[in-house]
Structures are given as structure tokens and as C-alpha cells.
PDB file of C-alpha atoms in Angstrom:
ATOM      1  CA  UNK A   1      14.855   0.759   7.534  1.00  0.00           C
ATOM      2  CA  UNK A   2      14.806   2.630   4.227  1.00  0.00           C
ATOM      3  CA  UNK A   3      14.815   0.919   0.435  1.00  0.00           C
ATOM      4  CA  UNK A   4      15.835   3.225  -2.344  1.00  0.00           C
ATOM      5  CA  UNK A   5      12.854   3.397  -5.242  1.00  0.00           C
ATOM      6  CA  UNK A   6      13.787   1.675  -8.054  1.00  0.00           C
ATOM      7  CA  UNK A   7      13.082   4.518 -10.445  1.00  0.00           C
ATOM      8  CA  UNK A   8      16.285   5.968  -9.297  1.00  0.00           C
ATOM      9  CA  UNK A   9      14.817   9.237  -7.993  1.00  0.00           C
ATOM     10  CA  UNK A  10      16.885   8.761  -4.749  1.00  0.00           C
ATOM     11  CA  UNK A  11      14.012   8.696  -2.436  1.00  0.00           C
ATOM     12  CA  UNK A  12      13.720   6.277  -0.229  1.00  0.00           C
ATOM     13  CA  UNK A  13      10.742   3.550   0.822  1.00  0.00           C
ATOM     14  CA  UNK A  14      10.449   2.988   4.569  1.00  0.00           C
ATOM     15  CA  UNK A  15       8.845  -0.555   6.089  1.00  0.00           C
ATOM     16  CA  UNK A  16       5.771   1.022   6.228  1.00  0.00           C
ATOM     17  CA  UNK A  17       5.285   1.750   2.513  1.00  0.00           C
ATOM     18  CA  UNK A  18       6.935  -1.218   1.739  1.00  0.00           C
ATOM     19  CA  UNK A  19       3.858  -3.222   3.749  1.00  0.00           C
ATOM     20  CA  UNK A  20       1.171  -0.769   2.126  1.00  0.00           C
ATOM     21  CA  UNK A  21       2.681  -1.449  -1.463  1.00  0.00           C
ATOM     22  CA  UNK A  22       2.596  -5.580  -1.044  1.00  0.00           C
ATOM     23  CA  UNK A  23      -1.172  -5.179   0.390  1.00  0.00           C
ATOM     24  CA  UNK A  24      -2.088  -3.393  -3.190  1.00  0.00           C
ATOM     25  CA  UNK A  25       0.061  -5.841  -5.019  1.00  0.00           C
ATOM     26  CA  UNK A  26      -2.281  -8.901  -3.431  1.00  0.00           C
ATOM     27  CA  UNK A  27      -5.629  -7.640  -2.833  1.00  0.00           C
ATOM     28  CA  UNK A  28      -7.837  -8.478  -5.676  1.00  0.00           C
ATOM     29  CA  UNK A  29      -9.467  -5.575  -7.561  1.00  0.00           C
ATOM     30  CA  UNK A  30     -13.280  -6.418  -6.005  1.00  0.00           C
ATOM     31  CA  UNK A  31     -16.512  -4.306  -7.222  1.00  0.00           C
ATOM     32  CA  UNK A  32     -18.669  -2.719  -4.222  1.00  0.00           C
ATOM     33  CA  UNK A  33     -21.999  -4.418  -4.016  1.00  0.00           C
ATOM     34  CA  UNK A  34     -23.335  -7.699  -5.263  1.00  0.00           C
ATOM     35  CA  UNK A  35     -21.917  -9.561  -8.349  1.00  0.00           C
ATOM     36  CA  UNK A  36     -22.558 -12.691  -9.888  1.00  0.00           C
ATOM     37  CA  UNK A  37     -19.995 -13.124 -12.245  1.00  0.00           C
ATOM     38  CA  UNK A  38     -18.198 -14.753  -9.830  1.00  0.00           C
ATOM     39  CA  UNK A  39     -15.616 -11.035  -8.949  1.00  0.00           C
ATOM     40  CA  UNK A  40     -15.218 -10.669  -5.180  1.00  0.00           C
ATOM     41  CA  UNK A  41     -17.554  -8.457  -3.462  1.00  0.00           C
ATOM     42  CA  UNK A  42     -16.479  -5.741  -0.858  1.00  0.00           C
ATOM     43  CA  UNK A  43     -18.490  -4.525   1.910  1.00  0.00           C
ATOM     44  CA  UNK A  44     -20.480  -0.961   0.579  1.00  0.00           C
ATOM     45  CA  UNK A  45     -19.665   1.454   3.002  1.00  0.00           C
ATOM     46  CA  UNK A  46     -22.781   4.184   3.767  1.00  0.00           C
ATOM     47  CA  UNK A  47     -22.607   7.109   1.191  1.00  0.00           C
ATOM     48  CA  UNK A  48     -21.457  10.167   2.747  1.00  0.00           C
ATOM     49  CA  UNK A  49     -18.316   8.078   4.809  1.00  0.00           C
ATOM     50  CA  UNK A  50     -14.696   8.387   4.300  1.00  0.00           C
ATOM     51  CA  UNK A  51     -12.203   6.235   4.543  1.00  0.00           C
ATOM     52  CA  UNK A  52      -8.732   8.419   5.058  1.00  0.00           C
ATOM     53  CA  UNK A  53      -6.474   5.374   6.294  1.00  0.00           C
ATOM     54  CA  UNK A  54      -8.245   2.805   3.538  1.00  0.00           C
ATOM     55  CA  UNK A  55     -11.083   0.082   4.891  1.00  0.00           C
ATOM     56  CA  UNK A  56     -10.368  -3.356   5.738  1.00  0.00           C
ATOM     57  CA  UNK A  57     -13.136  -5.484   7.516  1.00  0.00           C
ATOM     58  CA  UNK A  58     -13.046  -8.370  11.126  1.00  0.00           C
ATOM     59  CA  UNK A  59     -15.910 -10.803  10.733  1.00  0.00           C
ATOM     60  CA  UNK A  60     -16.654 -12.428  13.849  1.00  0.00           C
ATOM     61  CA  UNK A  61     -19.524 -14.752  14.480  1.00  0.00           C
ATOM     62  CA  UNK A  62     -23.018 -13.257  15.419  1.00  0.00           C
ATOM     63  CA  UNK A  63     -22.728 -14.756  18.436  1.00  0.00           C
ATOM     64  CA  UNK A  64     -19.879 -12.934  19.786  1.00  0.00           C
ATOM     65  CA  UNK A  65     -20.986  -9.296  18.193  1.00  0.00           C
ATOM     66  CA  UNK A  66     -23.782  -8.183  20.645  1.00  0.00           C
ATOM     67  CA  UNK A  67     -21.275  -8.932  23.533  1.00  0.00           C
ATOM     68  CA  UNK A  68     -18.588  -7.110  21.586  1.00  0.00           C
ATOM     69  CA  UNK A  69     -20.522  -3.645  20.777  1.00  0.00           C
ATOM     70  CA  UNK A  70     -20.984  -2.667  24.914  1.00  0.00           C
ATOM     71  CA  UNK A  71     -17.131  -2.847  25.448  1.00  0.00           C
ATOM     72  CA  UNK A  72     -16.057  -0.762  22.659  1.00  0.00           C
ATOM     73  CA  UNK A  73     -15.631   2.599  23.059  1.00  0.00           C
ATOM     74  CA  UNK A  74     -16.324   3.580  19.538  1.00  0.00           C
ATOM     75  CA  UNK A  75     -18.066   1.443  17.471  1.00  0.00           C
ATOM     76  CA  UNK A  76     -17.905   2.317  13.451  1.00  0.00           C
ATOM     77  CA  UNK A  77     -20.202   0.600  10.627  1.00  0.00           C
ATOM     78  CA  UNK A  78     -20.990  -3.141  11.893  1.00  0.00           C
ATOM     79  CA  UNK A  79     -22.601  -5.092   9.369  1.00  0.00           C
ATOM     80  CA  UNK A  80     -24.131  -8.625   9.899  1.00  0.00           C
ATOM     81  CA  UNK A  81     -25.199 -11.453   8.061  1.00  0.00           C
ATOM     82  CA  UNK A  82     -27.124 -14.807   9.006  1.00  0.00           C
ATOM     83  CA  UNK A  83     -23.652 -16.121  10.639  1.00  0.00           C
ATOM     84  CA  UNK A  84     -21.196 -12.666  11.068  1.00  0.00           C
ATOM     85  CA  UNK A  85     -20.991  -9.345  12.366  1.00  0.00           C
ATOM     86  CA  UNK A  86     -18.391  -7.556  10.160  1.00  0.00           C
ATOM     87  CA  UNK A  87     -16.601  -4.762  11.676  1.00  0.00           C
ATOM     88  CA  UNK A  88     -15.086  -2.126   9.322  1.00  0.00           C
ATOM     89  CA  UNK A  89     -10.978  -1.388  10.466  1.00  0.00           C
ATOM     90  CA  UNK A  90      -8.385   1.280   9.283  1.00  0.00           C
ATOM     91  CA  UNK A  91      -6.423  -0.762   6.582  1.00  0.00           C
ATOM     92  CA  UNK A  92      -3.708  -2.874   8.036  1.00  0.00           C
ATOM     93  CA  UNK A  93      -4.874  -2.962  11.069  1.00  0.00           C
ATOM     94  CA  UNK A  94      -3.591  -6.973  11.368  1.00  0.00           C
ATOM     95  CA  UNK A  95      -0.060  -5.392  10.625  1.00  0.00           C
ATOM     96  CA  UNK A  96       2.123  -7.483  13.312  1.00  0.00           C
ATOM     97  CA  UNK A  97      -1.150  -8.994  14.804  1.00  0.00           C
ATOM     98  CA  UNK A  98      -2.655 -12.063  14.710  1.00  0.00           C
ATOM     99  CA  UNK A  99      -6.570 -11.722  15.311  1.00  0.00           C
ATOM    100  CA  UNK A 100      -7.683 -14.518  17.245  1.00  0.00           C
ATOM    101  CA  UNK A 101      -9.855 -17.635  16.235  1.00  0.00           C
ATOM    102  CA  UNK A 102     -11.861 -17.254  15.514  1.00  0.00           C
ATOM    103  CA  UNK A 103     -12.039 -13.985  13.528  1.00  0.00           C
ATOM    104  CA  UNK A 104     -11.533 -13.911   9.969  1.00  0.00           C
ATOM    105  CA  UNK A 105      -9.477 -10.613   8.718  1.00  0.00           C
ATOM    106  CA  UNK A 106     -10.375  -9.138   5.186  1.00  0.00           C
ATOM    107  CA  UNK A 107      -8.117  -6.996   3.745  1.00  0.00           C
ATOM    108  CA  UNK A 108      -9.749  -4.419   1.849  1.00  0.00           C
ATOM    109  CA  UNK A 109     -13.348  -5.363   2.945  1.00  0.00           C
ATOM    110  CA  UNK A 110     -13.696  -7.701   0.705  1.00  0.00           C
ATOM    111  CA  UNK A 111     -16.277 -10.871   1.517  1.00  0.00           C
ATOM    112  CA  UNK A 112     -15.116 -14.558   1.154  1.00  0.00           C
ATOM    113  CA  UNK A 113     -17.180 -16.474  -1.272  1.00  0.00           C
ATOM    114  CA  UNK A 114     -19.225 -17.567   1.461  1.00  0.00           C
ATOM    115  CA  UNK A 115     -21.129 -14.550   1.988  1.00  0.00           C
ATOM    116  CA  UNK A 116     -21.841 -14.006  -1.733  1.00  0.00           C
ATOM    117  CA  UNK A 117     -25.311 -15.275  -1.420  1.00  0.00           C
ATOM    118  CA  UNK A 118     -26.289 -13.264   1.166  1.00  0.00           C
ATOM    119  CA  UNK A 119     -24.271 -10.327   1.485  1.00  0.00           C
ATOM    120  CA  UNK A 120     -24.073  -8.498   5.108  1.00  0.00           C
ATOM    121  CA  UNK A 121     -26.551  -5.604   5.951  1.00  0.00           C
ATOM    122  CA  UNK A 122     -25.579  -2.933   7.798  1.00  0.00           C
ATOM    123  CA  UNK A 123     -26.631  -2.497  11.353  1.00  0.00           C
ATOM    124  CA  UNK A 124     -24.775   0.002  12.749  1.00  0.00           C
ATOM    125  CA  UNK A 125     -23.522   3.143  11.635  1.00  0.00           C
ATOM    126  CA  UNK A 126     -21.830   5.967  13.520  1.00  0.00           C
ATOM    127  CA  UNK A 127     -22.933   9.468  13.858  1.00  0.00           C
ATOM    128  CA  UNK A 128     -20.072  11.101  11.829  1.00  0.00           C
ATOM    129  CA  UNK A 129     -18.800  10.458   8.047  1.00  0.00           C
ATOM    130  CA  UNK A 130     -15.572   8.050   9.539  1.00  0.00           C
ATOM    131  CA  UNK A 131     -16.737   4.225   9.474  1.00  0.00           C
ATOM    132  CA  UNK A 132     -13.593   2.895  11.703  1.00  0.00           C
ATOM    133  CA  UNK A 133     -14.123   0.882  15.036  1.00  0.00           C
ATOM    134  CA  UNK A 134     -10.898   1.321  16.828  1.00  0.00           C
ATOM    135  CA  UNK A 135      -9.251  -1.577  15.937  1.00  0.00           C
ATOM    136  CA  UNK A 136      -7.334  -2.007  19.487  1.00  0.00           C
ATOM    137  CA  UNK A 137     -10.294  -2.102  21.277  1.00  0.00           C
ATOM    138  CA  UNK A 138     -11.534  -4.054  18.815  1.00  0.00           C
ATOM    139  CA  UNK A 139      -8.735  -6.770  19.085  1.00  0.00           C
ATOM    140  CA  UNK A 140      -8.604  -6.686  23.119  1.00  0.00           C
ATOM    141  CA  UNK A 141     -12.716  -7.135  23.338  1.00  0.00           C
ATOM    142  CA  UNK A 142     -12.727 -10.169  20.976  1.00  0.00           C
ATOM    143  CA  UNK A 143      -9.997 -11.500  22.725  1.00  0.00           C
ATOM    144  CA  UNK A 144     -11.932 -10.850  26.534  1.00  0.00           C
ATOM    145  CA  UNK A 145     -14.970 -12.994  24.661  1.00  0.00           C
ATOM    146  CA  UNK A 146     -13.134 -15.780  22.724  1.00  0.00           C
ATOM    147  CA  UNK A 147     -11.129 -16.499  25.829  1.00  0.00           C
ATOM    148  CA  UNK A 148      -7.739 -15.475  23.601  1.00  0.00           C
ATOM    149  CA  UNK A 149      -4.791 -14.300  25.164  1.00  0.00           C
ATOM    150  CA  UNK A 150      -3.463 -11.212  23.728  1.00  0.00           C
ATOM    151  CA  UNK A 151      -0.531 -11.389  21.436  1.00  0.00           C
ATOM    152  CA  UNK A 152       1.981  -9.180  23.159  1.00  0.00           C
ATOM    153  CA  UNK A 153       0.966 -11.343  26.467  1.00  0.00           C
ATOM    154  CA  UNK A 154       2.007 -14.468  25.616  1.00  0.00           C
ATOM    155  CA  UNK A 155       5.556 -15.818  26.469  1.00  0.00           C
ATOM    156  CA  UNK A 156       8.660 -15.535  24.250  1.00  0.00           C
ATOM    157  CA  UNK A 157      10.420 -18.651  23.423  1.00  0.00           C
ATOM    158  CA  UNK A 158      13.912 -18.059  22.945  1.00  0.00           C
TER     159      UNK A 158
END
């Protein structure tokens, strides 16, 4: 499915830009690092990283993230507070997935107001300059912990 751009250049929008242009529309602007004024904080990603398909974050809770980090494959920059282990995710990587509870998904890394007053540290960084944990294996190893069902393996209702 294409849209045609509304500048009237003729070129057309498929679903995919379509999803990446509504993310940017609703993700607040949010400064890296800590802020009191009251702005949303984003996770700071290690200097020297790059993020080539954007940066969105999983929290799960610090119980679960020491079980999750010897099933993964790959495991990019993990960060942990007192009560979560943030895991740092190619942007839109909940795109026609629902993580499961009880995972919280942050679009563009950026901490709920909770975690303002102690923001995560990071714990784990991989050897090379991309900070992504495979999302996939990401999804399918919370779900083996949590007890979850996979999405595509639950029944249909017509």
C-alpha cells in the first residue's frame, strides 16, 4: 500500500514510512541524561555507539533480566535500575507486536517518570559500536520467563 505525499511531488509513502512518520509525530522531544525541569529523560547510549535503525528501549523487571541475558544470542547495552533491566531495541521493534506483561516498551528510549529519580546505569555493553539486542530473541526469551505465549501462537478468533 502506497499514499501519494502531499507536497504533490508524485512520490509515494509506503506503510512503513507511514508508521515511522506517526512514531516522530508522538514521541516527545526528550534531552539525553538527567533533567529536572520536569522534560522526559532518554536512556544515554555509550559514546562511540550508533544507532542506524533509531533506539527504542524494553524494561523488564530485575528479576527477570539475569535469566534473560544467558538465552540471548546477542545481547546489546542493558541498563538497570533498583527495579528494571532496560534493554536497548532497533526502533519499532513493537511494530505488530504486543510485548508481554509485563514489559513496558519505550519508544525512543525514553524513561517514564518513574525512573527520573534514579535513572538506569548501564551494565552491559557490547564489544562493537551497535547497542541493539535482537529484538526477536528478545521477545521469545521474555516470553519463555513470564510464562507468555507468543503472539503469532495464539488462536485466531474468527
Amino acid at each position: 500500500m502506497a499514499v501519494s505525499g502531499a507536497s504533490g511531488s508524485g512520490q509515494a509513502l509506503d506503510l512503513d514510512t507511514l508508521v515511522r512518520l506517526g512514531r516522530t509525530a508522538r514521541t516527545p522531544g526528550a534531552p539525553d541524561g538527567p533533567d529536572r525541569s520536569g522534560a522526559p529523560l532518554r536512556l544515554v547510549l555509550p559514546e562511540g555507539t550508533t544507532v542506524p535503525l533509531g533506539c527504542d528501549a524494553v524494561a523488564v523487571p530485575a528479576r527477570f533480566g539475569s535469566q534473560l541475558m544467558p538465552r540471548l544470542p546477542r545481547v546489546g547495552c542493558v541498563y538497570a535500575d533498583g527495579t528494571h533491566w532496560w534493554w536497548i531495541v532497533p526502533a519499532d521493534s513493537d511494530y505488530a507486536l504486543r510485548w508481554p506483561a509485563p514489559a513496558h516498551y519505550a519508544t525512543g528510549a525514553v524513561l517514564p517518570d518513574t525512573a527520573r529519580d534514579q535513572p538506569p546505569a548501564l551494565i552491559h555493553r557490547p564489544d562493537g559500536p551497535v547497542p541493539y539486542t535482537p529484538p526477536i530473541p528478545l521477545y521469545l526469551a521474555l516470553c519463555r520467563v513470564t510464562g507468555a505465549t507468543p503472539a503469532w501462537s495464539r488462536p485466531v478468533s474468527a
